[in-house]
Coordinates of C-alpha atoms in Angstrom, one line a residue:
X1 CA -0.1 -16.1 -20.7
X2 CA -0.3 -17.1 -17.1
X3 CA -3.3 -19.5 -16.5
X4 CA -6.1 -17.8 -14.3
X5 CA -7.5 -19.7 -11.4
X6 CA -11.8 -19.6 -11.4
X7 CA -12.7 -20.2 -7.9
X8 CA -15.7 -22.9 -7.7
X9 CA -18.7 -21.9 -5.4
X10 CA -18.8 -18.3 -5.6
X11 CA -22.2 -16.2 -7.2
X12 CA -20.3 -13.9 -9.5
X13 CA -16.9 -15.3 -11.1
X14 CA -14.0 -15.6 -9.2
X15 CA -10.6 -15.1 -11.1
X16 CA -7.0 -15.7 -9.2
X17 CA -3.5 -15.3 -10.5
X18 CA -2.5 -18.6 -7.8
X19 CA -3.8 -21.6 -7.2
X20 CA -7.2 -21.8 -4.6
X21 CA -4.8 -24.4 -2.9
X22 CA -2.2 -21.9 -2.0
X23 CA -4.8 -20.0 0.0
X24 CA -6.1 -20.0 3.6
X25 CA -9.9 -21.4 3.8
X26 CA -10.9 -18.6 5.5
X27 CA -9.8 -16.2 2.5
X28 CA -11.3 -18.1 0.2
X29 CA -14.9 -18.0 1.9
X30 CA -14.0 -13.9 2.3
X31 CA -14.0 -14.0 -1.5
X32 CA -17.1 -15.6 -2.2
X33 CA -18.9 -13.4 0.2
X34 CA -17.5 -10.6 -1.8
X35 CA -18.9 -12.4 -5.1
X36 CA -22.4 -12.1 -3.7
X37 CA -22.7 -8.7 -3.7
X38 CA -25.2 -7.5 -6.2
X39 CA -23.1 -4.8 -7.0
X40 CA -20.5 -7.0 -8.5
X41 CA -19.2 -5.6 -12.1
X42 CA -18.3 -8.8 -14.1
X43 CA -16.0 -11.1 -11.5
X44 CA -13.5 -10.3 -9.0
X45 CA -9.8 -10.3 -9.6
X46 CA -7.6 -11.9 -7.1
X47 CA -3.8 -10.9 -7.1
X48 CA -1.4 -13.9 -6.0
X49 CA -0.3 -11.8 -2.6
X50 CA -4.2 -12.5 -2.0
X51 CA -4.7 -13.1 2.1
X52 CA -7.4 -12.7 5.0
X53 CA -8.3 -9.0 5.7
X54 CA -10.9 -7.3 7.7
X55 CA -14.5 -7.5 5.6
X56 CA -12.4 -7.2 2.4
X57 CA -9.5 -9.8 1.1
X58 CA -6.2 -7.8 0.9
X59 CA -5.2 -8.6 -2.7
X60 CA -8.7 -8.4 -4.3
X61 CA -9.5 -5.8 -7.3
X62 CA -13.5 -5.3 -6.9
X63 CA -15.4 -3.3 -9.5
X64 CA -18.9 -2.3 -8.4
X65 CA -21.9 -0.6 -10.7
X66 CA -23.1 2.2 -9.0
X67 CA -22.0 1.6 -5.5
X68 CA -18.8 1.3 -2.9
X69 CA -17.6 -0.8 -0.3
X70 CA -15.1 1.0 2.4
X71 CA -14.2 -2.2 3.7
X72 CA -12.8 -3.0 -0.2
X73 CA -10.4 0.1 0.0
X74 CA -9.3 -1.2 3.8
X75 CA -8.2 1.3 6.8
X76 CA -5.2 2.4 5.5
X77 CA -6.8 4.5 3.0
X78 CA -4.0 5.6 -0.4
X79 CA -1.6 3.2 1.7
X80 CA 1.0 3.1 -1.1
X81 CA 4.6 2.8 -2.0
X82 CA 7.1 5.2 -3.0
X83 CA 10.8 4.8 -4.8
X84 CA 13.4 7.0 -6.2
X85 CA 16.5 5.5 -8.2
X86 CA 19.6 8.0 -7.2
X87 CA 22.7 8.8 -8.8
X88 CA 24.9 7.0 -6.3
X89 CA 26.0 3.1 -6.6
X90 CA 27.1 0.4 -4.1
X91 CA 31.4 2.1 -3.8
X92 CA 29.4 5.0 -2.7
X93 CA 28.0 3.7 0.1
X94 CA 30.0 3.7 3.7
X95 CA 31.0 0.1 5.0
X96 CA 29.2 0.8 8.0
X97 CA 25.1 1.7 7.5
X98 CA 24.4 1.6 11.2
X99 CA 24.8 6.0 11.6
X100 CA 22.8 6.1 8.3
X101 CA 19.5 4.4 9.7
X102 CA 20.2 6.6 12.9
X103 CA 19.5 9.5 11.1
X104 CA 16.8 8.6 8.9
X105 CA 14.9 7.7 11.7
X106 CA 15.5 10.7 13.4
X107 CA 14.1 12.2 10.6
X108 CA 11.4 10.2 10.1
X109 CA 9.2 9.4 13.0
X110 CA 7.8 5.9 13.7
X111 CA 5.4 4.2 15.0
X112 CA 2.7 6.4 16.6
X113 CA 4.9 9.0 16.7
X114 CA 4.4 12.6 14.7
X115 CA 6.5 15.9 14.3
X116 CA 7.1 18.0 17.4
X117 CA 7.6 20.5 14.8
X118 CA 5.3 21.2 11.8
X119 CA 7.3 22.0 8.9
X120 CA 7.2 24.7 6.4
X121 CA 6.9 22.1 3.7
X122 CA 4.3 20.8 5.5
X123 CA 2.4 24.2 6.0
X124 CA 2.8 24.5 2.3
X125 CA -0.2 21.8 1.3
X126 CA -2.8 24.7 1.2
X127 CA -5.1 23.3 -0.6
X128 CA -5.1 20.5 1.8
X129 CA -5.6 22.0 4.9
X130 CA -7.8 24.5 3.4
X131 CA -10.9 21.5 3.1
X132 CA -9.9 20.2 6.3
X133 CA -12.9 21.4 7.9
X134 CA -15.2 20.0 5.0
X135 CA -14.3 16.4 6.5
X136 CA -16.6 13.9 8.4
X137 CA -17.5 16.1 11.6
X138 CA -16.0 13.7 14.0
X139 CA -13.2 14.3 12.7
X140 CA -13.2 18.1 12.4
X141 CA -15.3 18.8 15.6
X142 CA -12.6 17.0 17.8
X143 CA -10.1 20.1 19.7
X144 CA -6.9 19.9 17.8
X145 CA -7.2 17.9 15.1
X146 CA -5.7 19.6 12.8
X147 CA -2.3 20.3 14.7
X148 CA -2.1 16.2 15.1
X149 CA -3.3 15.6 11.4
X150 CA -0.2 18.0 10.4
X151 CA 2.2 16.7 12.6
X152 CA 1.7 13.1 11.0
X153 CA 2.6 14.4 7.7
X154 CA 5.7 13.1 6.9
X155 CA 5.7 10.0 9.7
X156 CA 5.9 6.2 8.3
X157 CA 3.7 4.5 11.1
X158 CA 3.7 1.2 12.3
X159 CA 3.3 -2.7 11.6
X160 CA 4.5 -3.4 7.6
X161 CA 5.3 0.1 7.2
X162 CA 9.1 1.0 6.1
X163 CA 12.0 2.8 4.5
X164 CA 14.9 1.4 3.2
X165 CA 17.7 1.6 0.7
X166 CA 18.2 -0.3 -1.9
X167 CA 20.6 -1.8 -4.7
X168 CA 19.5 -2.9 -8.1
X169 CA 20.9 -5.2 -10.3
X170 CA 23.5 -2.8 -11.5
X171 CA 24.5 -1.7 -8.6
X172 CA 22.4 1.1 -8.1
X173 CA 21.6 2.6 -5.2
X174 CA 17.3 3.3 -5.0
X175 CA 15.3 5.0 -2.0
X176 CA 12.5 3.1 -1.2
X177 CA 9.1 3.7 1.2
X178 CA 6.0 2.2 1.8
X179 CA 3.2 3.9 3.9
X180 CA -0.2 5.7 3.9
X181 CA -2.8 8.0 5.5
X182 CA -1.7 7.5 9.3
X183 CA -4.7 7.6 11.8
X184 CA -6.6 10.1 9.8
X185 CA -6.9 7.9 7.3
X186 CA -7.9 5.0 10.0
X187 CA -9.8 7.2 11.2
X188 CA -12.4 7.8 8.5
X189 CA -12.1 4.8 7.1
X190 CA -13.6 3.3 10.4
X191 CA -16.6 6.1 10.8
X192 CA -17.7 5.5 7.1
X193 CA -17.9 1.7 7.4
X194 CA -19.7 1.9 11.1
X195 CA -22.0 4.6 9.1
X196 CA -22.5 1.8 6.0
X197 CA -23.4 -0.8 8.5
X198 CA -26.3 0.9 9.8
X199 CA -28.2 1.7 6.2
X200 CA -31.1 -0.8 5.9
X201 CA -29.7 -2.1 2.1
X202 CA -27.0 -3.6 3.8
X203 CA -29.4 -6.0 6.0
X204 CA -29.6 -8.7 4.6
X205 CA -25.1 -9.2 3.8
X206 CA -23.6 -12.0 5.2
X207 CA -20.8 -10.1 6.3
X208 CA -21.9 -6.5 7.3
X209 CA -18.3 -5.2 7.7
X210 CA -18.8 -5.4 3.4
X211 CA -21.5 -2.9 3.8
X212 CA -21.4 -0.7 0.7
X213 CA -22.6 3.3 -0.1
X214 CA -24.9 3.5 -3.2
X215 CA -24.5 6.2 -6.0
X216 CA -26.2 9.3 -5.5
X217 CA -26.8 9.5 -1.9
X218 CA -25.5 11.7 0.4
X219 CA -23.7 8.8 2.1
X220 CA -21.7 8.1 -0.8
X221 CA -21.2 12.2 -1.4
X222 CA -19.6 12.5 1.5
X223 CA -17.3 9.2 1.8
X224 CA -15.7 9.9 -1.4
X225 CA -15.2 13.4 -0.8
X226 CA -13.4 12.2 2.3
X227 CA -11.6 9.1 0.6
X228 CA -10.6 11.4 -1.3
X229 CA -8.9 13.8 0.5
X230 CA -7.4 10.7 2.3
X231 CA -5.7 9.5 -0.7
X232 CA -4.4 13.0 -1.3
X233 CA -2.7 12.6 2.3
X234 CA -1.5 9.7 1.7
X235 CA 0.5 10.7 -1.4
X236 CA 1.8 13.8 0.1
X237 CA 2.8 12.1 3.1
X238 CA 5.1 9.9 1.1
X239 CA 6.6 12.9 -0.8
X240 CA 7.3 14.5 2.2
X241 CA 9.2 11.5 3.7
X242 CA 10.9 11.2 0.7
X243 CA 12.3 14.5 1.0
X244 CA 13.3 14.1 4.5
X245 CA 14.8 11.1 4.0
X246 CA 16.7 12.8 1.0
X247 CA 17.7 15.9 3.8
X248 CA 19.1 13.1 6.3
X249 CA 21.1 10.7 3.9
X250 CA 23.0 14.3 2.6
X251 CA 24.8 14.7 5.9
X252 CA 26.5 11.3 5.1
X253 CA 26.2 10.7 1.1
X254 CA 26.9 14.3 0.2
X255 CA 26.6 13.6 -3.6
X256 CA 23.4 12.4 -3.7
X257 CA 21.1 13.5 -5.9
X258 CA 17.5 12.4 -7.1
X259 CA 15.3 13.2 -9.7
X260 CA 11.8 15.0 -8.7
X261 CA 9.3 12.8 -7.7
X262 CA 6.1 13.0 -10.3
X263 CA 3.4 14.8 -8.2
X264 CA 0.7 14.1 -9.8
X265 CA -0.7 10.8 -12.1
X266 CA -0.2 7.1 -12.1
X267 CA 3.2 7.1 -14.5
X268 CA 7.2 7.2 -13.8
X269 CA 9.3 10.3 -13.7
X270 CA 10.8 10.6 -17.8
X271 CA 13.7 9.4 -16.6
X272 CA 12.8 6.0 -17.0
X273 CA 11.2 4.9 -13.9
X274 CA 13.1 6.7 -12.0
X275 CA 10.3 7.8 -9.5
X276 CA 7.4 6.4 -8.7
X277 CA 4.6 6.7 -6.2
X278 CA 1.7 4.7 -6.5
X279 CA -1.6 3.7 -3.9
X280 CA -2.4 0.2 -3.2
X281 CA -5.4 0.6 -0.9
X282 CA -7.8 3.2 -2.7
X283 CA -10.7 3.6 -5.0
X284 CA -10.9 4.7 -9.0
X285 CA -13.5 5.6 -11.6
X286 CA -12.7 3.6 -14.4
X287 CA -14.2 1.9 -17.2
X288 CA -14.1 -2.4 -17.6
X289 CA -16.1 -4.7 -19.6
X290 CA -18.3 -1.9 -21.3
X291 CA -19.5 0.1 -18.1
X292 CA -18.2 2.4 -15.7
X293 CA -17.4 1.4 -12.5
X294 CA -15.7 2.2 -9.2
X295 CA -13.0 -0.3 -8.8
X296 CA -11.4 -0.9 -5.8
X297 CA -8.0 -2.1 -5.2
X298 CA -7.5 -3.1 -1.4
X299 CA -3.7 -4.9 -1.5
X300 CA -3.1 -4.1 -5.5
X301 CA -1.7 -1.8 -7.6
X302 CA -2.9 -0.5 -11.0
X303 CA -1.2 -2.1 -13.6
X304 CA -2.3 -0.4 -17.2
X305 CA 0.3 -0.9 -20.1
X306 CA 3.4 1.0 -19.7
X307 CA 2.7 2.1 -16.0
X308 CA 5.3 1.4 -13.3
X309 CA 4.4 0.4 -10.0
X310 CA 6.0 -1.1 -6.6
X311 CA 6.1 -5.0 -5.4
X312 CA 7.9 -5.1 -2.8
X313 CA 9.2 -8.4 -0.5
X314 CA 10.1 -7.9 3.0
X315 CA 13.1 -7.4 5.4
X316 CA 15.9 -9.2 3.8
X317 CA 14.5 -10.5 0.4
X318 CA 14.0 -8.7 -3.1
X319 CA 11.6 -6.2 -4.5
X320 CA 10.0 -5.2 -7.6
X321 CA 10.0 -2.2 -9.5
X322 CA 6.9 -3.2 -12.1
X323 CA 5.6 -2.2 -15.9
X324 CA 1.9 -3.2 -16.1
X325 CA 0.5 -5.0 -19.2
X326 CA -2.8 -3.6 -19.1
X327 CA -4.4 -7.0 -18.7
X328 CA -8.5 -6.5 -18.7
X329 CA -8.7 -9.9 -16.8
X330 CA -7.3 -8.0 -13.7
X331 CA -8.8 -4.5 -14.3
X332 CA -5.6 -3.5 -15.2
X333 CA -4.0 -4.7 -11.6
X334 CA -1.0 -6.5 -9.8
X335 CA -0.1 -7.5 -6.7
X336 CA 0.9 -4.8 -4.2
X337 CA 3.7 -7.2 -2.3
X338 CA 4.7 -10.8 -1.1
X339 CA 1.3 -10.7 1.2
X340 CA 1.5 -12.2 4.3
X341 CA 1.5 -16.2 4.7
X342 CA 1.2 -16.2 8.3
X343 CA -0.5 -13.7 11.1
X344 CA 1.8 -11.7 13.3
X345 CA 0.4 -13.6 16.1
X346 CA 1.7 -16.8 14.8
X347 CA 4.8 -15.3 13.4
X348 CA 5.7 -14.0 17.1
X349 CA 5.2 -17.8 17.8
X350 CA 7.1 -19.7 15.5
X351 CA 10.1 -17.4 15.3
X352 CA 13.0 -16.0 17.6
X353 CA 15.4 -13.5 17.1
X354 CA 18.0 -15.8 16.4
X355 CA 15.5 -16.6 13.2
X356 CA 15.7 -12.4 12.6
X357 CA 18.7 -12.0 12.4
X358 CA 19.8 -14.7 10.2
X359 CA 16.9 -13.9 7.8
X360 CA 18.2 -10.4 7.3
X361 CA 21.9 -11.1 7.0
X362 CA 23.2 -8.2 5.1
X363 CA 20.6 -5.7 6.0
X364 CA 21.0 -3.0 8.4
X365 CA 17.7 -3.1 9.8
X366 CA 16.5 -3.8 13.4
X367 CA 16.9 -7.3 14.7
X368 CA 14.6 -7.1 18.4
X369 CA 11.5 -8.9 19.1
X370 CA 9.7 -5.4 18.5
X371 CA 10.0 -6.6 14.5
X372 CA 9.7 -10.5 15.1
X373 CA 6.4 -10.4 13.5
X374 CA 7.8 -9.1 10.1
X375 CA 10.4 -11.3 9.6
X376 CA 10.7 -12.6 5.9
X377 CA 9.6 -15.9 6.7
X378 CA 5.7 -14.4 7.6
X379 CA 5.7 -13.7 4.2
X380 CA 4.9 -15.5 0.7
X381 CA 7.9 -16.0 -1.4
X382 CA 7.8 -13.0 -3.5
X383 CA 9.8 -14.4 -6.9
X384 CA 6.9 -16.7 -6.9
X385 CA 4.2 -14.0 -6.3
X386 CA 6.2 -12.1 -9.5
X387 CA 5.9 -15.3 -11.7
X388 CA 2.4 -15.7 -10.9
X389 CA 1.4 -12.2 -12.3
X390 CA 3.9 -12.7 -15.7
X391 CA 0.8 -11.9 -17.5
X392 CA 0.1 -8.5 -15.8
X393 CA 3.7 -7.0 -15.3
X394 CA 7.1 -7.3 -16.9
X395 CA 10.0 -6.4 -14.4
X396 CA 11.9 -2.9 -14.7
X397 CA 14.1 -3.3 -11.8
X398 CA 15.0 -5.7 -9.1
X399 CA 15.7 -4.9 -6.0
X400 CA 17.3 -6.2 -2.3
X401 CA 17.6 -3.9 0.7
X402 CA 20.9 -2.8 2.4
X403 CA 19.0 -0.7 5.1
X404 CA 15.9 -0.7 6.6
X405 CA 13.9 1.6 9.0
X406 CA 10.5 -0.6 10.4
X407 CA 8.2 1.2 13.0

């Protein structure tokens, strides 16, 4: 069994899957401000992608009693991951990827970017945009809103955002995606922690960005009934740029074919892992250590024995397809990726083009300055984020990208 990390210091205990000396200061001091919450349900698990976020630290698994923190979830509410293992291998694969990534991201738009067009599969989430209007009223009241929220389905965003193909070890080919609840998401995430700030239990924080909702109030009603039909988005949104990124690889791999994604639950497709979709930046009822708790995962996966989840690296390097252990010491968690070792800022800094495209040899991927900050070298080393967490997760798959579409 991996040996867990107790952080000194902190109010509540403080449990890591890496060593306190392989983290910033200034994460560390986020986690024991988390600790202090009263709310705290036992300790807080740290995963070993662990790094500085906003009021939160991205790779912490937080259970509270009784009450939420939005800044714990993060911005990027159901952010996630998304692969598919196809029936193609390597020999099917033309020599030259370059057209492939042309079409997939016309397909798929980037960045801030949404459909000019709102699909029929898109139209088709009923039950989606029929409680549209029971969202925060900033949200609804605004002219439009709607029409943009729609034309976002099925977009991949900006910053680590991406698609890309994939080999395994075998040789086969995988489709892979990582992305989230584009600005609506944002959106309400920000309005619900502005509207936690301001409730007079939250005074006396040292950080007010952790600012949490307490059971049975009417603040808490109506954030999770909005988290909630965030997360759904977010889901959605990634089976509906799986399927157009399914549409635009057909034109050049014309025997493709996938299995169905699973539409609903935490587990892989029958077909032995062969699909999987899975949040890393959401909120669950669950029940740890003898009580019932709201656990949230901002930067972590859930992990419970036999589930399959997503770790992946970045440009250039490997990821993970993932079995959880069911560990209780984590809440039943893992790591969501390599986690950042670096800002973008300083990546920008430190790094040229020339350092690009040498660091994604091999990948057909965007080599500008536009991507400089997500170069694999802004990363952790994700083999040793995977050893760290040997405890939580056996591997299913390994993977390395051929292609990759960034925003």
């Amino acid at each position: 069994m991996t040996p867990v990390h107790e952080l000194a210091g902190a109010t509540a205990p403080i449990w890591m899957w890496t060593s306190p000396q392989e983290v910033e200061s200034a994460a560390l001091d986020q986690l024991r401000t988390i600790a202090e919450l009263p709310y705290v349900h036992h300790h807080v698990a740290v995963m070993p992608d662990v790094h500085l976020g906003k009021g939160a630290t991205v790779g912490s698994v937080i259970a509270l009693r009784d009450a939420v923190s939005p800044a714990a979830v993060g911005v990027d509410i159901g952010c996630g991951m998304a692969a598919l293992r196809t029936n193609l291998t390597a020999a099917d694969l033309p020599d030259d990827l370059g057209p492939v990534r042309a079409a997939v991201e016309a397909a798929i738009p980037v960045g801030h970017r949404g459909h000019t067009e709102i699909s029929r599969r898109v139209r088709g989430y009923a039950d989606l945009w029929g409680t549209f209007g029971d969202l925060h009223p900033k949200v609804t009241g605004r002219s439009g809103s709607i029409d943009r929220v729609m034309a976002q389905m099925g977009s991949l965003g900006s910053g680590n955002h991406f698609v890309e193909l994939c080999l395994d070890t075998e040789d086969a080919v995988w489709l892979m995606l990582h992305s989230g609840s584009r600005n609506i998401g944002k959106t309400l995430a920000e309005l619900h922690i502005a509207a936690a700030k301001k409730l007079p239990h939250n005074t006396g924080l040292r950080d007010r960005d952790l600012s949490v909702f307490l059971a049975g109030t009417p603040e808490m009603a109506a954030y999770r009934a909005d988290l909630t039909w965030a997360q759904t988005y977010a889901r959605r949104n990634r089976d509906t740029m799986l399927a157009l990124y399914v549409d635009a690889l057909r034109d050049h791999l014309p025997t493709l074919r996938v299995p169905t994604p699973p539409t609903h639950g935490p587990h892989a497709a029958d077909t032995a892992f062969a699909a999987v979709n899975c949040h890393h930046n959401y909120v669950a009822e669950e029940h740890h250590y003898g009580a019932d708790v709201l656990v949230t995962r901002k930067g972590a996966i859930s992990a419970r024995a036999g589930e399959y989840g997503i770790i992946p690296g970045s440009m250039g390097t490997r990821s993970y397809i993932v079995r959880g252990l069911g560990s209780a010491e984590s809440f039943h968690s893992a790591a969501h990726g390599a986690g950042r070792r670096m800002s973008r800022t300083r990546a920008r800094k430190e790094f040229t083009t020339d350092d690009l495209v040498a660091q994604t040899t091999g990948v057909e991927c965007r080599k500008d300055p536009g991507v400089l900050d997500e170069i694999p070298a802004a990363y952790k080393d994700i083999d040793a984020v995977i050893a760290h967490q040997s405890d939580l997760v056996d591997v299913a798959a390994e993977l390395r990208a051929v292609l990759c579409v960034k925003g």
